[in-house]
Amino acid sequence: MVNIICIANQKGGVGKTTTAVNLSAALAIYEKKTLLVDCDPQANATTGIGLDKFQLQQTLYHGLIGQAGIDSLVVDSNIELLKVLPSRVELIGFDVEMMSQPDRETALKRLLTPIADYFDYIIIDCPPSLSLLTVNAMTAAHALLIPLQCEFYALEGLSQLMQTYQRIQQHLNTGLRIAGILLTMFDKRTNLSHQVAEDAASYYKDIVFKTIIPRNVRLGESPSFGKPILMYDAASIGSQSYFALAREVMNGHKAGLSAVAL
């Protein structure tokens, strides 16, 4: 049965796309059939996985507005078991164009349903906002993975996301659970990173992933080469961290971690 995980945080620069790309790649390398869905008009996941968005004839946008079927939108990546549902800047018009449409919150869910059972995992990269696109991602997902950067005010920014999560759980997707909170951009040299990690573990307890993603130069470089860190520098600490996260995600689903609610 497919596990659909959306990666969301309305704050930008917290590692959403880095996590979506590299978690997807790691799951595929672990021989899980995986689909990466780029639900962000910036299309960073599309380019980060190595696709030229300007060569695409159709994207997620065309599927969401009903101009294309899902089978014509999914493309191959350079990793055998990893497929991609790409995005481009036109997706920015989705919120406005769909505002008056009935069931606008379930457009992504309807689009994915025909192919969902082909995959073991579907990973959805959300935009850095609590927009209709993010609502669609949460409505389509089984679990919400929240990247949390180890920086000042990081924990305070979670409250709005949690309110949105709870509203969607109550009204649109009663099965939505928290897959976990992922600490990112951890710098072991600073007291602040350690303090944020301690505070997150103290407040959110068991839903914080054991895996922590460090600040890593190679991890920052890999998107400019259109490669996941696992293909750019497999020996780097960033690569090893995302392999560890993939193992934790796979084990977490088996152990029922995705059923933990706040």
Tab-separated table of C-alpha atoms in Angstrom, residues 1-7 19-20 22-28 30 32-34 120-124 142-146 178-182 207-213 240-259:
chain	number	residue	atom	x	y	z
A	1	MET	CA	0.000	0.000	0.000
A	2	VAL	CA	1.283	3.434	-0.909
A	3	ASN	CA	2.475	5.891	1.748
A	4	ILE	CA	1.926	9.515	0.710
A	5	ILE	CA	4.046	12.012	2.630
A	6	CYS	CA	3.842	15.761	2.154
A	7	ILE	CA	6.765	17.896	3.268
A	19	THR	CA	14.450	16.830	1.969
A	20	ALA	CA	11.869	15.986	-0.700
A	22	ASN	CA	16.950	13.442	-1.206
A	23	LEU	CA	14.397	11.408	0.736
A	24	SER	CA	12.778	10.395	-2.560
A	25	ALA	CA	16.145	9.431	-4.013
A	26	ALA	CA	17.117	7.447	-0.926
A	27	LEU	CA	13.824	5.544	-0.868
A	28	ALA	CA	14.273	4.662	-4.542
A	30	TYR	CA	16.410	1.293	-1.184
A	32	LYS	CA	11.052	1.427	-3.091
A	33	LYS	CA	9.010	2.587	-6.074
A	34	THR	CA	8.815	6.311	-5.422
A	120	ASP	CA	5.422	2.431	-2.400
A	121	TYR	CA	5.982	6.100	-1.554
A	122	ILE	CA	4.758	9.398	-2.935
A	123	ILE	CA	6.685	12.411	-1.619
A	124	ILE	CA	5.089	15.843	-2.124
A	142	HIS	CA	-1.326	10.143	4.694
A	143	ALA	CA	1.376	11.876	6.707
A	144	LEU	CA	2.991	15.279	7.180
A	145	LEU	CA	6.762	15.607	7.502
A	146	ILE	CA	7.857	18.969	8.914
A	178	ILE	CA	2.420	13.567	11.643
A	179	ALA	CA	5.211	11.459	10.139
A	180	GLY	CA	7.711	13.452	12.152
A	181	ILE	CA	9.567	16.701	12.669
A	182	LEU	CA	12.946	16.723	10.942
A	207	ILE	CA	7.513	12.705	16.786
A	208	VAL	CA	10.974	14.246	16.285
A	209	PHE	CA	13.035	12.085	13.947
A	210	LYS	CA	16.229	10.701	15.423
A	211	THR	CA	17.972	11.637	12.184
A	212	ILE	CA	19.255	15.222	12.116
A	213	ILE	CA	20.311	16.892	8.864
A	240	GLN	CA	24.469	9.563	4.902
A	241	SER	CA	21.919	11.618	6.839
A	242	TYR	CA	19.276	11.236	4.151
A	243	PHE	CA	19.915	7.494	3.884
A	244	ALA	CA	19.353	7.377	7.660
A	245	LEU	CA	16.137	9.384	7.303
A	246	ALA	CA	14.857	7.013	4.614
A	247	ARG	CA	15.490	4.041	6.892
A	248	GLU	CA	13.692	5.805	9.717
A	249	VAL	CA	10.725	6.652	7.486
A	250	MET	CA	10.466	3.049	6.305
A	251	ASN	CA	10.735	1.681	9.835
A	252	GLY	CA	8.453	4.369	11.200
A	253	HIS	CA	5.585	3.385	8.949
A	254	LYS	CA	5.985	-0.219	10.010
A	255	ALA	CA	6.053	0.809	13.648
A	256	GLY	CA	3.051	3.101	13.338
A	257	LEU	CA	4.965	6.369	13.729
A	258	SER	CA	2.838	7.933	11.007
A	259	ALA	CA	-0.219	7.389	13.193
